[in-house]
XYZ file of C-alpha atoms in Angstrom:
696
model
C 3.467 35.609 -0.689
C 0.285 37.034 -2.066
C -1.797 37.405 -5.280
C -4.634 40.169 -5.946
C -6.625 39.555 -9.118
C -9.400 42.275 -10.164
C -11.258 40.426 -12.884
C -12.873 41.885 -15.884
C -16.173 42.423 -18.241
C -16.997 38.492 -19.751
C -19.698 38.265 -22.620
C -21.144 35.160 -23.916
C -24.121 35.089 -26.705
C -25.861 31.466 -27.739
C -28.398 30.929 -30.403
C -30.326 27.952 -30.757
C -33.791 26.914 -32.298
C -34.883 24.826 -29.303
C -35.519 26.300 -26.089
C -36.408 24.481 -22.281
C -40.068 24.625 -20.600
C -40.103 28.120 -18.708
C -39.864 27.376 -14.769
C -40.545 28.969 -11.551
C -39.123 28.612 -8.130
C -36.310 27.522 -6.518
C -33.316 25.875 -8.930
C -30.306 23.672 -7.525
C -27.151 22.533 -9.800
C -24.237 20.918 -9.238
C -22.036 19.996 -11.472
C -19.018 17.420 -10.758
C -15.747 16.370 -13.188
C -13.318 14.003 -12.305
C -10.367 14.212 -14.896
C -7.404 11.603 -14.805
C -5.027 10.681 -17.843
C -6.666 11.646 -21.205
C -10.172 11.001 -19.952
C -10.682 14.828 -20.135
C -13.451 15.504 -22.699
C -11.605 16.672 -25.835
C -13.667 20.376 -26.015
C -11.822 21.114 -22.805
C -8.396 19.434 -23.397
C -5.427 21.874 -24.040
C -2.206 20.964 -23.665
C -1.764 21.718 -19.809
C -3.558 18.347 -19.449
C -1.180 15.378 -19.966
C -0.861 11.573 -19.524
C 0.610 10.232 -16.314
C 3.039 7.982 -16.730
C 5.744 5.824 -14.635
C 9.202 5.329 -15.226
C 10.809 2.222 -15.041
C 12.866 1.419 -11.923
C 16.402 -0.208 -13.161
C 16.511 -2.328 -9.366
C 14.251 -5.398 -9.460
C 11.178 -5.172 -8.174
C 9.990 -5.578 -4.488
C 7.062 -7.636 -4.340
C 4.503 -5.250 -2.698
C 3.648 -6.148 1.608
C 0.896 -8.693 2.574
C -1.585 -6.985 4.401
C -0.285 -7.618 7.869
C -2.250 -10.435 9.617
C -4.141 -9.518 13.003
C -4.883 -11.582 16.209
C -7.809 -13.590 16.365
C -10.881 -12.707 17.866
C -11.064 -14.265 21.314
C -14.035 -16.677 21.770
C -16.649 -15.861 24.357
C -15.869 -18.488 27.546
C -16.490 -18.312 30.625
C -12.986 -18.886 31.887
C -9.775 -19.584 29.872
C -9.020 -23.052 29.212
C -6.185 -25.330 30.263
C -5.622 -27.885 27.641
C -3.108 -30.927 27.651
C -2.358 -30.797 24.050
C 0.597 -32.466 22.018
C 1.964 -30.440 18.525
C -0.512 -32.091 16.705
C -3.622 -31.689 18.933
C -5.301 -28.577 18.213
C -9.354 -29.774 18.092
C -10.507 -26.695 20.596
C -9.279 -24.333 17.883
C -11.972 -22.566 16.312
C -11.938 -20.916 13.040
C -11.013 -17.145 12.509
C -13.953 -14.420 11.533
C -13.242 -12.889 8.374
C -12.088 -10.051 9.510
C -10.062 -10.739 13.038
C -9.140 -7.409 15.355
C -7.650 -7.055 17.881
C -10.130 -6.574 20.469
C -8.789 -8.509 23.863
C -11.261 -10.055 25.832
C -10.785 -8.745 30.158
C -11.965 -12.011 31.136
C -8.619 -14.384 29.683
C -5.999 -11.593 29.564
C -3.521 -10.596 26.631
C -1.805 -12.856 25.286
C -3.093 -15.717 22.870
C -2.297 -18.659 21.455
C -3.997 -20.571 19.123
C -7.914 -20.190 19.497
C -7.473 -18.501 23.408
C -6.337 -16.008 25.270
C -4.828 -16.551 28.498
C -4.409 -14.542 32.254
C -0.302 -14.023 32.729
C 1.680 -10.805 31.693
C 4.947 -12.757 31.318
C 3.561 -16.791 29.262
C 6.210 -19.288 27.901
C 5.249 -21.950 25.476
C 7.307 -24.752 27.377
C 5.089 -23.862 30.724
C 1.885 -24.384 31.263
C -0.815 -23.697 30.219
C 1.119 -23.054 26.855
C 2.604 -26.227 26.554
C 3.765 -28.298 23.523
C 5.358 -27.050 20.242
C 2.539 -25.527 17.608
C 1.350 -25.768 14.520
C 0.180 -23.813 11.519
C -1.840 -24.679 8.298
C -4.517 -22.539 7.613
C -5.622 -19.569 5.748
C -4.790 -16.096 7.159
C -3.586 -17.874 10.444
C -1.925 -16.315 13.512
C 0.032 -18.573 15.893
C 0.467 -16.691 19.109
C 0.822 -13.277 20.465
C 0.652 -10.188 22.437
C -1.410 -7.424 22.331
C -0.774 -5.170 24.887
C 1.777 -3.183 26.553
C 3.332 -5.040 29.346
C 2.546 -8.552 28.477
C 4.980 -10.502 27.285
C 5.066 -13.840 25.224
C 8.206 -16.158 25.212
C 8.099 -19.110 22.408
C 10.705 -21.774 23.691
C 9.382 -24.696 21.602
C 9.178 -25.465 17.713
C 6.460 -23.120 15.886
C 6.294 -24.590 12.116
C 3.801 -22.890 10.069
C 3.203 -25.582 7.267
C 1.686 -25.362 3.795
C -1.477 -23.501 4.009
C -3.999 -24.614 1.890
C -4.639 -21.294 -0.434
C -0.731 -20.074 -0.262
C -2.261 -16.649 1.684
C -0.264 -14.851 4.153
C 0.078 -16.749 8.034
C 2.194 -15.537 11.003
C 3.879 -17.271 13.707
C 3.986 -14.831 16.118
C 2.837 -11.502 16.628
C 3.234 -8.641 18.693
C 0.439 -5.813 18.756
C -0.888 -2.991 20.878
C 2.502 -2.521 22.406
C 2.969 -6.467 23.471
C 5.941 -8.149 23.080
C 7.064 -11.449 21.275
C 10.620 -13.039 22.233
C 11.688 -16.378 20.002
C 14.079 -18.262 22.379
C 13.244 -21.383 19.563
C 12.615 -22.197 16.420
C 10.128 -20.868 14.149
C 9.917 -22.861 10.714
C 8.445 -21.436 7.490
C 7.189 -24.053 5.258
C 4.333 -22.141 3.988
C 4.392 -19.489 1.027
C 4.573 -16.253 2.227
C 4.741 -17.440 5.650
C 5.902 -14.590 8.310
C 7.894 -15.822 11.265
C 7.305 -12.920 13.641
C 4.829 -9.560 12.244
C 5.411 -6.260 14.681
C 2.415 -4.193 14.160
C 1.134 -0.959 16.462
C 3.588 0.276 18.386
C 4.443 -3.808 18.945
C 8.053 -5.611 20.409
C 9.216 -8.318 18.334
C 13.180 -9.854 19.473
C 14.603 -13.176 18.203
C 17.032 -14.966 19.939
C 16.664 -18.108 18.496
C 16.137 -19.231 14.857
C 13.863 -18.572 12.395
C 14.218 -21.105 9.304
C 12.726 -19.763 5.745
C 12.096 -22.873 3.934
C 9.919 -20.762 1.041
C 11.027 -18.715 -1.414
C 7.890 -16.020 -0.752
C 8.652 -16.531 3.148
C 9.554 -13.940 5.638
C 11.830 -14.054 8.670
C 10.484 -10.473 10.587
C 8.124 -8.138 9.139
C 8.096 -4.620 11.447
C 4.528 -2.907 10.147
C 4.528 0.932 11.436
C 5.627 2.954 14.345
C 7.250 -0.451 15.673
C 10.349 -2.402 16.982
C 12.123 -5.762 15.801
C 15.550 -6.907 17.000
C 17.332 -10.315 15.368
C 20.200 -11.947 18.362
C 19.832 -14.998 16.430
C 19.626 -16.666 13.565
C 17.177 -16.162 9.804
C 18.237 -17.977 7.203
C 17.727 -20.239 4.241
C 15.563 -20.495 0.936
C 13.432 -17.317 1.308
C 12.027 -14.242 -0.024
C 13.896 -11.499 2.496
C 14.918 -11.723 5.918
C 13.658 -8.643 7.637
C 10.952 -6.418 5.929
C 10.088 -2.816 7.482
C 7.173 -0.513 6.348
C 6.445 2.772 7.525
C 8.634 4.247 10.460
C 9.828 1.090 11.939
C 12.952 0.164 13.377
C 14.987 -2.979 13.083
C 18.226 -4.378 14.305
C 20.075 -6.922 13.452
C 22.575 -7.283 16.546
C 26.484 -7.513 16.853
C 25.269 -11.311 17.638
C 22.276 -11.524 14.988
C 22.754 -13.493 11.558
C 21.082 -12.817 8.506
C 21.631 -15.949 5.908
C 19.949 -15.734 2.700
C 20.356 -18.593 -0.108
C 18.771 -17.761 -2.804
C 16.127 -15.259 -1.734
C 15.534 -11.321 -2.833
C 17.145 -9.561 -0.031
C 18.453 -9.701 3.695
C 16.913 -6.681 4.871
C 14.244 -4.197 3.129
C 13.181 -0.770 4.633
C 11.157 1.353 2.937
C 8.348 4.239 3.574
C 10.416 5.943 5.965
C 11.650 2.815 8.351
C 15.234 1.859 9.479
C 16.762 -0.845 8.734
C 20.488 -1.293 10.764
C 22.790 -3.954 10.343
C 25.256 -4.329 13.510
C 25.512 -8.035 12.896
C 26.195 -10.097 9.885
C 24.706 -10.434 6.689
C 25.311 -13.310 4.206
C 24.020 -13.690 0.719
C 24.220 -16.327 -1.740
C 22.144 -15.721 -5.493
C 20.429 -13.098 -3.994
C 19.478 -9.921 -5.000
C 20.870 -7.209 -2.055
C 21.797 -7.702 1.110
C 20.207 -4.622 1.882
C 17.928 -2.337 0.038
C 15.725 0.735 0.593
C 12.900 2.114 -1.611
C 12.230 5.245 0.468
C 13.626 4.542 3.613
C 17.160 4.209 5.304
C 19.478 1.271 5.483
C 22.457 1.434 7.447
C 25.615 -1.250 7.730
C 27.532 -0.807 11.315
C 28.378 -5.027 11.073
C 29.759 -7.335 8.073
C 27.922 -7.989 4.619
C 28.996 -10.491 2.172
C 27.009 -11.101 -1.368
C 28.434 -14.445 -3.106
C 27.033 -16.269 -6.462
C 27.623 -18.503 -8.285
C 28.337 -16.460 -11.209
C 25.597 -18.133 -13.373
C 23.602 -15.188 -13.420
C 24.988 -12.938 -15.913
C 22.076 -10.240 -16.041
C 21.654 -9.094 -12.476
C 24.410 -6.098 -12.683
C 22.200 -3.903 -10.813
C 22.211 -6.264 -7.310
C 24.068 -5.055 -4.237
C 25.221 -5.280 -1.080
C 23.337 -2.042 -0.317
C 20.846 -0.668 -2.971
C 18.192 2.563 -2.767
C 16.023 3.847 -5.396
C 13.613 6.286 -4.647
C 15.129 8.501 -2.294
C 16.456 6.063 -0.383
C 19.638 6.526 2.067
C 22.303 4.161 2.223
C 25.272 4.365 4.788
C 28.170 1.681 5.213
C 29.969 2.109 8.497
C 30.894 -1.400 8.349
C 32.564 -3.839 5.495
C 31.347 -4.999 2.511
C 32.642 -8.201 0.845
C 31.550 -8.461 -3.183
C 32.292 -11.951 -3.565
C 30.457 -13.342 -6.866
C 30.280 -12.168 -10.239
C 27.306 -9.268 -11.220
C 27.366 -7.297 -7.850
C 28.084 -4.184 -6.520
C 28.952 -2.798 -3.295
C 26.442 0.156 -3.173
C 23.687 0.609 -6.027
C 21.205 3.660 -6.281
C 18.766 5.603 -8.781
C 18.568 8.816 -9.526
C 18.935 11.251 -6.625
C 20.142 8.931 -4.301
C 22.936 9.715 -1.950
C 24.951 6.207 -0.986
C 27.949 7.070 1.495
C 30.535 4.976 2.032
C 32.801 5.322 5.668
C 33.931 1.901 5.823
C 35.197 -0.669 3.724
C 34.191 -2.439 0.606
C 36.203 -4.477 -0.496
C 35.076 -6.080 -4.462
C 36.884 -9.838 -5.646
C 34.841 -11.441 -8.170
C 36.083 -14.112 -10.166
C 37.696 -12.598 -13.494
C 34.206 -11.644 -15.539
C 33.695 -13.103 -18.970
C 32.001 -9.619 -19.953
C 32.598 -6.182 -18.459
C 29.041 -5.663 -19.276
C 26.990 -8.886 -17.882
C 29.262 -10.048 -15.132
C 31.559 -7.318 -13.592
C 31.541 -6.131 -10.301
C 31.604 -2.692 -9.023
C 32.077 -0.560 -6.133
C 29.534 1.796 -7.074
C 26.400 1.556 -9.405
C 24.705 4.555 -10.124
C 21.956 5.843 -12.153
C 22.296 9.481 -13.529
C 22.261 12.094 -11.110
C 22.764 9.230 -8.191
C 25.897 10.207 -5.810
C 28.261 8.251 -4.247
C 30.611 9.071 -1.839
C 33.713 7.420 -0.178
C 34.334 9.476 2.891
C 37.793 10.118 4.542
C 37.658 7.124 6.565
C 36.550 4.516 3.348
C 38.963 2.490 1.753
C 37.631 0.834 -1.460
C 39.372 -2.122 -2.483
C 38.666 -3.232 -6.157
C 41.628 -6.138 -5.963
C 42.370 -8.216 -9.173
C 38.832 -8.290 -10.948
C 36.972 -5.050 -9.843
C 36.189 -1.692 -10.826
C 35.519 0.961 -9.201
C 31.928 3.074 -10.964
C 29.650 1.500 -13.792
C 26.528 3.596 -14.552
C 26.025 7.200 -15.083
C 26.031 8.924 -12.089
C 28.827 10.915 -10.082
C 31.436 9.222 -7.168
C 33.387 11.621 -4.793
C 36.039 10.230 -3.568
C 37.525 12.020 0.133
C 39.021 8.668 0.931
C 41.147 5.709 -0.546
C 40.933 3.735 -3.805
C 42.810 0.757 -3.889
C 43.697 -0.754 -7.743
C 46.764 -3.043 -7.502
C 49.193 -3.301 -10.403
C 47.321 -6.921 -11.486
C 44.200 -5.252 -12.358
C 43.995 -4.430 -16.080
C 40.123 -3.661 -15.855
C 38.623 -0.007 -16.612
C 38.271 2.620 -13.384
C 35.212 3.316 -14.746
C 33.006 1.411 -16.884
C 29.741 3.215 -19.462
C 30.156 6.849 -18.678
C 30.210 7.711 -14.818
C 32.518 10.373 -13.245
C 35.049 10.238 -10.377
C 35.201 13.858 -8.381
C 37.734 13.386 -6.468
C 37.757 15.824 -3.228
C 40.827 16.928 -1.358
C 42.328 14.110 0.544
C 41.134 11.561 -1.349
C 43.561 9.107 -3.336
C 43.978 6.426 -6.241
C 46.563 3.830 -4.664
C 47.932 2.188 -7.532
C 51.198 1.516 -8.709
C 50.882 0.866 -12.213
C 52.265 3.742 -14.681
C 49.261 3.241 -16.997
C 46.091 5.430 -16.996
C 43.098 4.289 -15.554
C 41.196 6.745 -16.253
C 40.104 9.236 -19.119
C 39.196 12.337 -16.802
C 39.392 12.690 -13.246
C 37.098 16.237 -12.276
C 38.314 17.905 -8.658
C 35.292 18.918 -6.409
C 34.557 21.915 -4.290
C 36.818 21.008 -1.614
C 39.753 22.184 -3.497
C 38.357 25.956 -3.933
C 39.237 26.442 -0.101
C 36.703 30.267 0.042
C 34.369 30.462 -2.246
C 34.370 34.201 -1.935
C 38.289 33.994 -3.532
C 37.928 34.811 -6.479
C 41.156 32.576 -7.166
C 42.176 29.542 -5.050
C 45.224 27.317 -5.261
C 46.033 24.173 -4.009
C 48.156 20.965 -4.417
C 47.369 17.862 -6.037
C 48.336 14.244 -4.654
C 50.504 12.435 -7.174
C 48.169 9.535 -7.302
C 45.784 11.808 -9.387
C 48.231 12.525 -11.701
C 49.583 8.901 -12.275
C 45.989 7.885 -12.857
C 44.275 10.351 -15.228
C 44.707 11.128 -19.025
C 43.209 14.713 -18.785
C 41.961 16.757 -15.197
C 39.340 19.064 -14.903
C 36.827 21.465 -12.593
C 34.067 19.265 -11.621
C 31.916 22.859 -10.824
C 30.854 25.148 -13.938
C 31.615 28.389 -12.365
C 35.122 27.530 -12.182
C 37.948 27.507 -14.206
C 40.851 25.335 -13.855
C 44.327 25.626 -14.920
C 47.239 23.095 -13.614
C 50.620 23.910 -13.252
C 52.522 20.407 -12.309
C 50.892 19.499 -9.465
C 49.501 22.951 -8.336
C 45.431 23.771 -9.453
C 44.883 26.632 -9.663
C 41.043 27.614 -9.884
C 39.564 31.080 -11.411
C 35.986 32.281 -10.297
C 34.080 33.255 -13.917
C 31.759 36.181 -13.652
C 27.597 35.435 -12.644
C 26.863 37.574 -15.786
C 29.219 35.706 -17.924
C 27.546 31.658 -16.752
C 24.017 32.731 -17.436
C 22.586 35.917 -19.835
C 19.404 36.262 -17.290
C 18.969 39.659 -15.764
C 19.589 37.327 -12.306
C 23.657 37.179 -13.690
C 24.129 40.798 -12.697
C 22.132 40.518 -9.573
C 24.294 37.954 -8.286
C 27.367 39.278 -9.156
C 27.053 42.483 -7.201
C 25.785 40.690 -4.257
C 28.555 37.800 -4.022
C 30.523 38.518 -1.497
C 30.962 36.436 2.548
C 28.191 38.514 4.307
C 28.826 35.965 7.125
C 25.225 34.753 6.100
C 25.001 30.601 6.667
C 21.493 30.855 4.322
C 22.756 32.473 2.263
C 26.325 31.633 1.901
C 24.796 28.132 1.401
C 22.430 29.317 -1.100
C 25.635 30.585 -3.025
C 27.653 27.761 -2.882
C 24.668 25.189 -4.176
C 24.783 27.280 -7.178
C 28.891 27.375 -7.600
C 28.492 23.718 -7.413
C 26.511 23.450 -10.535
C 28.191 20.804 -13.012
C 26.811 22.809 -16.381
C 25.295 25.201 -17.454
C 21.894 23.072 -17.671
C 22.536 22.661 -13.865
C 23.543 25.921 -13.558
C 19.762 27.638 -14.544
C 18.188 24.528 -12.990
C 19.641 26.025 -9.307
C 18.641 29.356 -10.470
C 15.152 28.349 -11.235
C 14.413 26.226 -7.980
C 16.239 28.696 -5.853
C 14.861 31.814 -7.201
C 11.395 30.823 -8.256
C 11.730 31.289 -11.723
C 9.482 28.530 -12.355
C 6.813 28.736 -9.819
C 5.634 32.332 -10.120
C 4.574 31.908 -13.896
C 2.316 28.420 -12.691
C 0.872 30.693 -10.025
C -0.282 33.315 -12.790
C -1.748 30.054 -14.362
C -3.299 28.756 -11.504
C -4.887 32.179 -10.985
C -6.440 32.273 -14.079
C -7.077 28.205 -13.718
C -9.669 29.282 -10.531
C -11.692 32.238 -11.934
C -12.360 30.545 -15.242
C -13.565 27.258 -13.449
C -15.820 29.685 -11.339
C -16.668 31.912 -14.278
C -17.094 29.055 -17.079
C -19.258 27.039 -14.567
C -21.276 30.353 -14.075
C -21.675 31.115 -17.610
C -22.346 27.766 -18.605
C -25.859 27.781 -16.410
C -26.269 31.431 -17.659
C -26.605 30.939 -21.053
C -28.930 27.272 -20.432
C -31.323 29.336 -18.572
C -34.139 29.207 -21.040
C -36.963 32.283 -21.488
C -36.710 35.296 -18.499
C -38.367 33.960 -16.266
C -41.669 35.824 -14.916
C -40.907 35.036 -11.243
C -38.119 35.529 -9.442
C -35.961 32.678 -8.643
C -33.030 31.508 -6.213
C -29.962 29.885 -7.570
C -27.450 27.714 -5.799
C -24.605 25.541 -6.971
C -21.763 23.773 -6.316
C -18.884 22.223 -8.814
C -15.697 20.410 -8.454
C -12.455 19.645 -10.777
C -9.452 17.583 -10.585
C -7.087 17.814 -13.213
C -3.378 16.487 -13.743
C -1.610 20.124 -15.285
C 1.928 18.944 -17.395
C 4.737 21.353 -17.804
C 5.450 23.802 -20.565
C 7.049 27.563 -21.099
C 8.319 27.468 -17.647
C 5.121 26.231 -15.881
C 6.034 23.771 -13.382
C 4.000 20.783 -13.529
C 0.809 20.363 -10.494
C -1.555 18.226 -9.710
C -5.005 20.959 -9.368
C -8.176 20.261 -7.521
C -10.796 22.873 -7.878
C -13.750 23.381 -5.327
C -16.762 26.256 -6.160
C -20.050 27.544 -4.839
C -22.398 29.730 -5.679
C -25.604 31.506 -4.453
C -27.421 34.097 -6.451
C -31.293 35.262 -7.456
C -32.539 36.500 -10.485
C -35.205 39.079 -11.591
C -37.908 39.695 -14.514
C -37.330 42.868 -15.383
C -39.545 42.398 -18.947
C -40.463 39.347 -20.581
C -37.396 39.138 -22.507
C -34.890 40.566 -20.248
C -33.806 39.578 -16.622
C -31.397 40.192 -14.371
C -29.602 38.907 -11.278
C -26.227 38.097 -9.173
C -23.867 36.025 -7.913
C -21.272 35.008 -5.204
C -19.668 32.323 -5.374
C -16.533 31.069 -4.008
C -13.714 28.809 -5.115
C -10.856 27.497 -3.377
C -8.120 26.175 -5.348
C -5.721 23.620 -3.868
C -2.829 22.426 -6.280
C 0.370 19.750 -5.850
C 3.535 20.219 -7.508
C 5.186 17.466 -8.828
C 8.338 15.435 -6.894
C 6.936 17.190 -3.977
C 8.542 20.328 -5.048
C 5.473 22.691 -3.048
C 2.430 23.512 -2.917
C -0.225 26.103 -2.886
C -3.556 26.855 -1.564
C -5.537 30.252 -3.158
C -9.420 31.607 -2.077
C -11.363 33.533 -4.695
C -14.449 35.524 -3.560
C -15.976 36.633 -6.362
C -19.100 39.043 -7.328
C -21.194 38.950 -10.174
C -23.594 40.859 -11.831
C -25.486 39.981 -15.925
C -28.566 41.233 -17.815
C -29.956 38.185 -19.722
C -31.983 39.123 -22.921
C -33.611 35.694 -24.052
C -36.250 35.567 -27.194
C -37.399 34.052 -30.031
C -33.908 32.312 -31.079
C -31.793 34.290 -29.711
C -30.011 34.472 -26.096
C -27.686 37.199 -25.221
C -25.840 37.210 -21.638
C -23.536 40.200 -20.422
C -21.770 39.643 -17.245
C -19.387 41.889 -14.701
C -16.897 39.968 -13.055
C -15.721 41.479 -9.961
C -13.591 39.764 -7.110
C -10.348 38.979 -5.588
C -8.074 36.015 -4.890
C -5.723 34.836 -1.622
C -3.002 32.526 -2.116
C 0.078 31.251 -0.264
C 2.111 29.397 -1.634
C 4.648 26.638 -0.046
C 7.468 25.634 -1.525
C 9.863 22.275 -0.440
C 13.313 22.892 -1.625
C 15.409 20.001 -1.309
C 19.336 19.931 -1.914
C 20.606 17.281 0.144
C 22.139 15.512 -3.219
C 23.159 18.842 -4.697
C 25.443 20.016 -2.203
C 27.861 17.119 -4.003
């Protein structure tokens, strides 16, 4: 979209008893301002500036990843050594430099072991020249690795990471630069912050053997960036996490892989767009998560089992699969919850968790539901859980279906035995039954206060009226049945549900309501029909209005006006502030140059969306004396505006071109300035509309 603006006349008057001395020649001024939180000067503060804040995440915090340890710089030696040493003889090693890098030594090869590089594309630790076990007890040390595509290092022995002196990150094997490391032996991590296998810079790391975690902050495998890791063996012990994926990397626990964590934090963690897949077995005991993702994707195709001693009553957000910060969780396999205070799947705001497989909730009887109950889903406000048509949830004797303020949509099967006397839902969440979904129970007792019917029952959304036959289990399980959609009225006749669409003009008193009613028909246009589907999926009047705001930009366009105004005021204020500070009218001509920069966080108010703003202005002009007390001049300025809406809703860049003519009167204690600003702005808005979770 394009915006054009005509800038108007601006006049400023200033009086002062003291003026600077007369100057002539070339004048340059530069103005730099940076504002964050509430540090903006009060004279420049208005209600459009706000203090940055953060929201507490309900899930347990994840310790920030340690910076990957890079392999050592090779020593400059004429020929590669072939030392014969035992597992404790490393006298030939040299200390690593303060900032090691991955530059290879052409003479020595691309596989390093200790402090030396060795020739050969495929080397084994149980054969010369790498014969023997290896023990690491130094700070910031990498034991062995490969740094180039086509070069592979196999560990066939025992690699031990002992207690490093200053508790710094220490790595057993590392793959970088496309190189490959494979563990066919044993890696024992005894030191704090030790990592068994570290993969960076397009490397590949594979564990076919055993990685033993003997320290709480130990990590079995770390995948960093665009790299790949595979576990075909076993990662086990008392460690912080079995696997950590950071960035766009990909990790797979294969069908033969086992990750077994006791008294730790996470089995597999995938963050910042990373992907973690379990095709094998994940077992945990007194551990927070089997799989967890803040901003990445986790997929379970295997078996994930959570156990504990029942002595951790406040850990109710721990789960088999947990996500936050727009993370994605998909269960195609089996999740077994055998301990108290766990959930099968848990998620925070605006996250979607999908179950296509089996979730078994089979804990001991809770002493108190809130502190040590176990749930199939733990969903924060606006989080969505789905039990897909192939999904089965077994609550057994002591399981609860849902906890939290989120919503669970059920196309599959929920099994609640007669001897389960616990509520189906705890603390305010919503259960939405979709077409084909059922609640299997032999109890005649109503197990839920309200069940909502989802839009899959509506059939063609463009029908003014739809009918559907409900499963008997829905009628038996709920005291009340309602429509989950704000735009439909529900009428029940026995097992028959009749849905009647309400008029858009009734749903909103905005003129947009009449417009929508006039264009509401099956257009065979997938994009248009999808937008109507989203609007009609609203669950309340607030949802409805928010969808209208997002789709039709009702919050964006007022923001654009303010943003352009900000650019105009920024440029004009800088010009005026300089010109009004000019001392007595100069007797000589002079040139004027200027540059200004400002960065501000703007708050949302009165339908104005929150956004972060950067402004840059460049000025050039000339001043001409007319009389001893009057001068005039002109300035040309270019202002660049860069705005990013909060929550990645969109961004905008605007270019403002302006010409200014002014007349300055300055005599005695009076200074008067008249200025005429003429120009135009031209800006494009890029919107990033995300409705992935809204479809539910």
